[in-house]
Coordinates of N, CA and C in Angstrom, one line a residue:
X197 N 18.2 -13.4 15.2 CA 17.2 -12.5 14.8 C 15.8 -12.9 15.4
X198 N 14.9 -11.8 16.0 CA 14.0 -11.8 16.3 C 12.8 -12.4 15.4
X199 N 12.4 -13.7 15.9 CA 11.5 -14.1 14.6 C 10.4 -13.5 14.0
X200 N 9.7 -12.9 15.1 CA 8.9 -12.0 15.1 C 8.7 -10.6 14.2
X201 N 10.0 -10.4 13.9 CA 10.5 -9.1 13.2 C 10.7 -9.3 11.1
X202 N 10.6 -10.4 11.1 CA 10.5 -11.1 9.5 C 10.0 -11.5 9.3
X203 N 8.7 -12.0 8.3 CA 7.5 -12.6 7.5 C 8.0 -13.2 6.6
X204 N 7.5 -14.4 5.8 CA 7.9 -14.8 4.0 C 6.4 -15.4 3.7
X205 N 5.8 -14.6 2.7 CA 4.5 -14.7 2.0 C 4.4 -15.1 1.2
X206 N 3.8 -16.4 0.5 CA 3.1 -16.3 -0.7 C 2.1 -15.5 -1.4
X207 N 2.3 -14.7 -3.0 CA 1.6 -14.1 -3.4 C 1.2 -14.2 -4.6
X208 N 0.3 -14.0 -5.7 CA 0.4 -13.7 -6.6 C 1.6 -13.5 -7.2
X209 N 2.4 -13.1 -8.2 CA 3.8 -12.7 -8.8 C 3.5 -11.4 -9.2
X210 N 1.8 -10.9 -9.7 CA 1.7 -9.6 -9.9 C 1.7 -8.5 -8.6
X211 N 1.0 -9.1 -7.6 CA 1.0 -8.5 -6.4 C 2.5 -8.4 -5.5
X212 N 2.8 -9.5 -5.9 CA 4.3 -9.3 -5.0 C 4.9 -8.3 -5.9
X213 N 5.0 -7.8 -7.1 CA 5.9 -6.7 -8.2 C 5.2 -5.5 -7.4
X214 N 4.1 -5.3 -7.6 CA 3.1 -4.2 -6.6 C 3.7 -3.6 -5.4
X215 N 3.8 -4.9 -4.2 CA 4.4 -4.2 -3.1 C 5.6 -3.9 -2.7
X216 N 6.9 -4.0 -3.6 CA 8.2 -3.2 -3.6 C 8.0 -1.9 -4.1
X217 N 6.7 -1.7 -4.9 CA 7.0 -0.4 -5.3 C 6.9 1.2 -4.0
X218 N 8.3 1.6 -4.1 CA 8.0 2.9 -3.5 C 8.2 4.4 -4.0
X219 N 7.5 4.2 -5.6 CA 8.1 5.4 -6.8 C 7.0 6.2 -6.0
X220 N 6.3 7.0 -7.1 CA 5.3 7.8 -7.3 C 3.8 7.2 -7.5
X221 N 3.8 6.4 -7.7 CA 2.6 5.5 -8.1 C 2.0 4.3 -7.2
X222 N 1.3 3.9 -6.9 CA 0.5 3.0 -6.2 C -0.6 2.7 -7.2
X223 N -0.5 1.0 -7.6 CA -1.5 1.2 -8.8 C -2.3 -0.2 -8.6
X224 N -3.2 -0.7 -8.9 CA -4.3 -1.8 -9.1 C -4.6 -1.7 -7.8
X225 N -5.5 -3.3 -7.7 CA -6.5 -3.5 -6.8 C -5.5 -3.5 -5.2
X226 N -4.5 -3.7 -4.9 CA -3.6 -4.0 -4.0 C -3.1 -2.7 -3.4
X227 N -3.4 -1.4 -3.3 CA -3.1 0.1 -3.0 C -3.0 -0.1 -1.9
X228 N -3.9 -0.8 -0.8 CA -3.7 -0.5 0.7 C -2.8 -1.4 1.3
X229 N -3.0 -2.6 0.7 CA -1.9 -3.2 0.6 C -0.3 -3.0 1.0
X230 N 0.3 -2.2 -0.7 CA 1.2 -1.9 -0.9 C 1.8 -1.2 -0.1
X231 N 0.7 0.2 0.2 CA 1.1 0.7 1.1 C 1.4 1.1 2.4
X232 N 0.4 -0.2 3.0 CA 0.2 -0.3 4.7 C 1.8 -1.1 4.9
X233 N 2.3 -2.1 3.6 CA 3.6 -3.0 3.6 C 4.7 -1.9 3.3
X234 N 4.6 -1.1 2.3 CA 5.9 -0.5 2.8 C 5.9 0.9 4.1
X235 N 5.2 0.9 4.7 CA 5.0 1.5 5.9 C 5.1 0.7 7.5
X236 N 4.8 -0.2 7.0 CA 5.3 -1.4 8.2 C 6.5 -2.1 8.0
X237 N 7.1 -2.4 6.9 CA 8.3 -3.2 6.7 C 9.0 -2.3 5.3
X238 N 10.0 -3.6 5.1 CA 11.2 -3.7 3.9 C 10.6 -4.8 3.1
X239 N 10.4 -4.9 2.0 CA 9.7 -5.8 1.3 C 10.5 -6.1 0.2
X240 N 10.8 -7.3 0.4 CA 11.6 -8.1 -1.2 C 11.4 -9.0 -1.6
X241 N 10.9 -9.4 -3.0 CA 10.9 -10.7 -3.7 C 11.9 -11.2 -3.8
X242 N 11.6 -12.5 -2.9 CA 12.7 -13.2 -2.9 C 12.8 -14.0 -4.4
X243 N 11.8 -14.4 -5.0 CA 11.9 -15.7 -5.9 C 10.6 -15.6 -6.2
X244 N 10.6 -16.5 -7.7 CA 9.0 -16.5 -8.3 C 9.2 -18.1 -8.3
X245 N 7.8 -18.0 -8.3 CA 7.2 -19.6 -7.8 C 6.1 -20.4 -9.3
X246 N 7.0 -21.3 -9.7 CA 6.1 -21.4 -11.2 C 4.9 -22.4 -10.6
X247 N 4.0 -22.7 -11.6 CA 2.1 -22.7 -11.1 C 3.1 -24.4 -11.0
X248 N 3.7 -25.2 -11.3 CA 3.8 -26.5 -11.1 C 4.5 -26.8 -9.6
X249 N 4.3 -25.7 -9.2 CA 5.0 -26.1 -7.4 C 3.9 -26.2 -6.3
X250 N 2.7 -25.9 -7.2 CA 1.4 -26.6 -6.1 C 0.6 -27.4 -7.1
X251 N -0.4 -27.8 -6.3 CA -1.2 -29.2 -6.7 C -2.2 -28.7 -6.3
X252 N -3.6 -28.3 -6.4 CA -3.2 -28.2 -8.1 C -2.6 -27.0 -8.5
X253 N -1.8 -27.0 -10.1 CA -1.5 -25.7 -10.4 C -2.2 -24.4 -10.5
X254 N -1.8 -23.6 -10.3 CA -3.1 -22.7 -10.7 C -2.4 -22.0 -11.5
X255 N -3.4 -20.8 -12.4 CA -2.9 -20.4 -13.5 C -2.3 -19.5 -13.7
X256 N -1.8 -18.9 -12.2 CA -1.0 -17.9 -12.6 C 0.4 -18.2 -11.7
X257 N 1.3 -17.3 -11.8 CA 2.9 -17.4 -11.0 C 2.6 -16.9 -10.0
X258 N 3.4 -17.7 -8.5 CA 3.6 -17.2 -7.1 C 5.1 -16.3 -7.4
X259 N 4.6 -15.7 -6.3 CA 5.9 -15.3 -5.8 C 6.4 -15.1 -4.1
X260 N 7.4 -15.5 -3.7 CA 7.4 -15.9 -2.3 C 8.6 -14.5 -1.7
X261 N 7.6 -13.5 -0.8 CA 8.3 -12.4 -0.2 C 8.5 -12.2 1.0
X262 N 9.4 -11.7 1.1 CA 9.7 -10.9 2.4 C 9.3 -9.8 3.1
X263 N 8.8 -10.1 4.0 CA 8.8 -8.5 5.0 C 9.3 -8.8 5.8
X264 N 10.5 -7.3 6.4 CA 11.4 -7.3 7.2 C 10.4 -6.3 8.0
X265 N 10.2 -6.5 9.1 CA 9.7 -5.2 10.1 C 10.6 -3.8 10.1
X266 N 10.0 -2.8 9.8 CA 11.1 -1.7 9.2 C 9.5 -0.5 10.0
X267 N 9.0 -0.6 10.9 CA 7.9 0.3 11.0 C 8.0 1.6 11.6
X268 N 7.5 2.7 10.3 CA 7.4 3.9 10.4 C 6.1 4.6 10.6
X269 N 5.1 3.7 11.6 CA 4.3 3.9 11.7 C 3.5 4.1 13.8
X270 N 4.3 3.2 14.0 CA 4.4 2.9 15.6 C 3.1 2.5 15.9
X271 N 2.3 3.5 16.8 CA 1.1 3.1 18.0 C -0.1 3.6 16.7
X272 N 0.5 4.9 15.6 CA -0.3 5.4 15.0 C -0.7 4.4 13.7
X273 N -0.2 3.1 13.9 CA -0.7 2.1 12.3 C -2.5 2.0 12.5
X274 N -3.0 2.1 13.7 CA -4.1 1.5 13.8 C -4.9 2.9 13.0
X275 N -4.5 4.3 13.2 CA -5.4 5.1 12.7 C -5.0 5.2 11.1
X276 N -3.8 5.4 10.8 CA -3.0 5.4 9.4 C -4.0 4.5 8.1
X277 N -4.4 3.1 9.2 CA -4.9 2.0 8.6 C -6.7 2.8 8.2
X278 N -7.0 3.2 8.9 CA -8.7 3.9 9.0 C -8.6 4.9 8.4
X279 N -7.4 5.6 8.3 CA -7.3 6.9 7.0 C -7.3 6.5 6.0
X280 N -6.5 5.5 6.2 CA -6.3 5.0 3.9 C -8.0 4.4 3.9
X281 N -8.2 3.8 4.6 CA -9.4 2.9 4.1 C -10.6 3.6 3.9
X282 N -11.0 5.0 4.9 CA -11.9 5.8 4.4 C -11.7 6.6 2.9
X283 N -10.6 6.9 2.8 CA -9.8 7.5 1.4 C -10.1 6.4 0.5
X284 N -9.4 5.4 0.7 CA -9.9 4.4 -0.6 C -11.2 3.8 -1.2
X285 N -11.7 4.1 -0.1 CA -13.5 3.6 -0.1 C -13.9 4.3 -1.8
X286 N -13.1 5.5 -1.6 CA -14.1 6.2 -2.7 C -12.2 6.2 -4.0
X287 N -11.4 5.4 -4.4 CA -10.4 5.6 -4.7 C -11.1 6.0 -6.6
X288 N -12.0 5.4 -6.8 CA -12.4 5.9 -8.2 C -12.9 7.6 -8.2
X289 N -13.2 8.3 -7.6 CA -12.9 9.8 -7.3 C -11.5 10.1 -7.2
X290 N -11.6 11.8 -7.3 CA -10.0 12.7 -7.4 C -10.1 12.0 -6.3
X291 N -8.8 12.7 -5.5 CA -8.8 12.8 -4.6 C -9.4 13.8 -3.3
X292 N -9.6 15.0 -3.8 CA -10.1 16.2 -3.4 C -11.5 15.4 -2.9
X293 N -12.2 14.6 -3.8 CA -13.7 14.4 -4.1 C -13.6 13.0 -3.0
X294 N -12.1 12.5 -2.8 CA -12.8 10.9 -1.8 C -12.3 11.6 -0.6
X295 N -11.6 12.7 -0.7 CA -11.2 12.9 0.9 C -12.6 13.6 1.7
X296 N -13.0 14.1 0.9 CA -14.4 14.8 1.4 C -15.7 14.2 1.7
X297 N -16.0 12.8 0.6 CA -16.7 11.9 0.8 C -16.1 11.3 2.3
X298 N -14.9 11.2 2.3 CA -14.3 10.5 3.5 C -15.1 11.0 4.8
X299 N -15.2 12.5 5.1 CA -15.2 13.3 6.0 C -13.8 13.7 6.3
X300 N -13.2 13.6 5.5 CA -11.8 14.5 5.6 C -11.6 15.9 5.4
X301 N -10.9 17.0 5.4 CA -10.4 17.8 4.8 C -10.2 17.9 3.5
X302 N -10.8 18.1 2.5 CA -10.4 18.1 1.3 C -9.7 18.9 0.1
X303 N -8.6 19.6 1.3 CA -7.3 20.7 1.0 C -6.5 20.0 1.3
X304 N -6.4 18.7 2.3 CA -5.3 18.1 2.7 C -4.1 17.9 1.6
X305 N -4.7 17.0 0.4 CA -3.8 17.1 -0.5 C -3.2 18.6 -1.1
X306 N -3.6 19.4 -1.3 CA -2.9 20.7 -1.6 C -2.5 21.3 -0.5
X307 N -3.0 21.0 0.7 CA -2.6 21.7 2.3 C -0.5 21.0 1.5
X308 N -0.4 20.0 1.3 CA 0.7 19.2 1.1 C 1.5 19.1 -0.1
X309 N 1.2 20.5 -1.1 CA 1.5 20.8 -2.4 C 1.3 19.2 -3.0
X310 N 0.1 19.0 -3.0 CA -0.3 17.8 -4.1 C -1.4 17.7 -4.8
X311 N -0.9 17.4 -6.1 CA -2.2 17.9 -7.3 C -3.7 16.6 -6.5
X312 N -4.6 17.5 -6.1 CA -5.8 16.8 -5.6 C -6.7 16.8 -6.8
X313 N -6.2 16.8 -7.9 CA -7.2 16.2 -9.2 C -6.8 14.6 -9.3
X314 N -5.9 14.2 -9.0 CA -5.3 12.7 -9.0 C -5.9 12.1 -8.0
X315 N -6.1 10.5 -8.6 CA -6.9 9.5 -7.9 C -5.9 8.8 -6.5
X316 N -6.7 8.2 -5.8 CA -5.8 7.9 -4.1 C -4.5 7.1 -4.9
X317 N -5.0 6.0 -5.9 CA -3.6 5.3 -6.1 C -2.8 5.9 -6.7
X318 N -2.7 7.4 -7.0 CA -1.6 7.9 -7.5 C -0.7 8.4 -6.9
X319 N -0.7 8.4 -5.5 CA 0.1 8.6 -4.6 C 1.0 7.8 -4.1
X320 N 2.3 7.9 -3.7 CA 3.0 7.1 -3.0 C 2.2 6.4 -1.4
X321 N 3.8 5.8 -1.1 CA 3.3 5.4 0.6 C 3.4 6.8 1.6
X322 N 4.8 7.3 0.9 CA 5.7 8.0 1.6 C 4.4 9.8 2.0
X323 N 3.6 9.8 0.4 CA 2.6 11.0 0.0 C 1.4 10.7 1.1
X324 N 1.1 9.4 1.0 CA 0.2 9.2 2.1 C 0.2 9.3 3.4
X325 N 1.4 8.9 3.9 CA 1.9 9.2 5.3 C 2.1 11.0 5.2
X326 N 2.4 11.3 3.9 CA 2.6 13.1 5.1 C 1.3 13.4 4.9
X327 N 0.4 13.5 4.1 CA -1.1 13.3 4.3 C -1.9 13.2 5.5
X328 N -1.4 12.1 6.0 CA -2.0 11.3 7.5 C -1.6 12.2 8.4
X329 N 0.0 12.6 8.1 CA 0.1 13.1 9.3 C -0.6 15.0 9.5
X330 N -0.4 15.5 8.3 CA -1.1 16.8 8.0 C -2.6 16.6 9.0
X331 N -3.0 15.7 8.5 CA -4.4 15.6 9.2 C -4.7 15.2 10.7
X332 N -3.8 15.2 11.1 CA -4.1 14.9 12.3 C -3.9 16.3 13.1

């Protein structure tokens, strides 16, 4: 295997639960995150990491992950990455209200049958990417 094509991260244990998610939700401080990772890879926790396996401990649980390169994003990650980030800038607004602050379109989300009263992290990866791509 291409080494190049697999990652293993330490993270937080809350953040690593965070970025396997690919429901309906995208939630806490980690949204771009989550979602730039499951747009670029396959993400699995491999194992949680108790605070007595570093020196010093710290106070919360690691957890040690995987990214598989799985990218559904190609040449376009570089813009994908400048859409979520102007969108997120404002993620405590609807969404209607950060896409517009963005200088976005601010029908995109309903351009996409999506309730644009909901905030950016209430969206998937998957809601974001057809988002991205609508707007282009």
């Amino acid at each position: 295997m291409d080494k190049s094509s697999e990652s293993q991260i330490r993270f937080d244990e809350l953040v690593s639960e965070e970025l396997v998610i690919d429901g309906l939700e995208v939630s806490s401080v980690e949204e771009l995150l989550t979602v730039m990772a499951q747009m670029l890879g396959r993400v699995q926790v491999l194992r949680t990491l108790a605070p007595q396996a570093f020196w010093p401990a710290p106070k919360i649980d690691s957890a040690l992950v995987r990214l598989k390169r799985n990218d559904r994003l190609g040449a376009d990650a570089p813009k994908f990455s400048t859409f979520l980030h102007s969108v997120f800038a404002y993620r405590r607004k609807t969404l209607r209200k950060a896409l517009s602050q963005a200088g976005l379109d601010p029908t995109l989300a309903s351009q996409c049958g999506f309730d644009d009263k909901l905030r950016p992290e209430q969206f998937s990866p998957q809601q974001w990417l057809e988002m991205f791509r609508k707007s282009e």
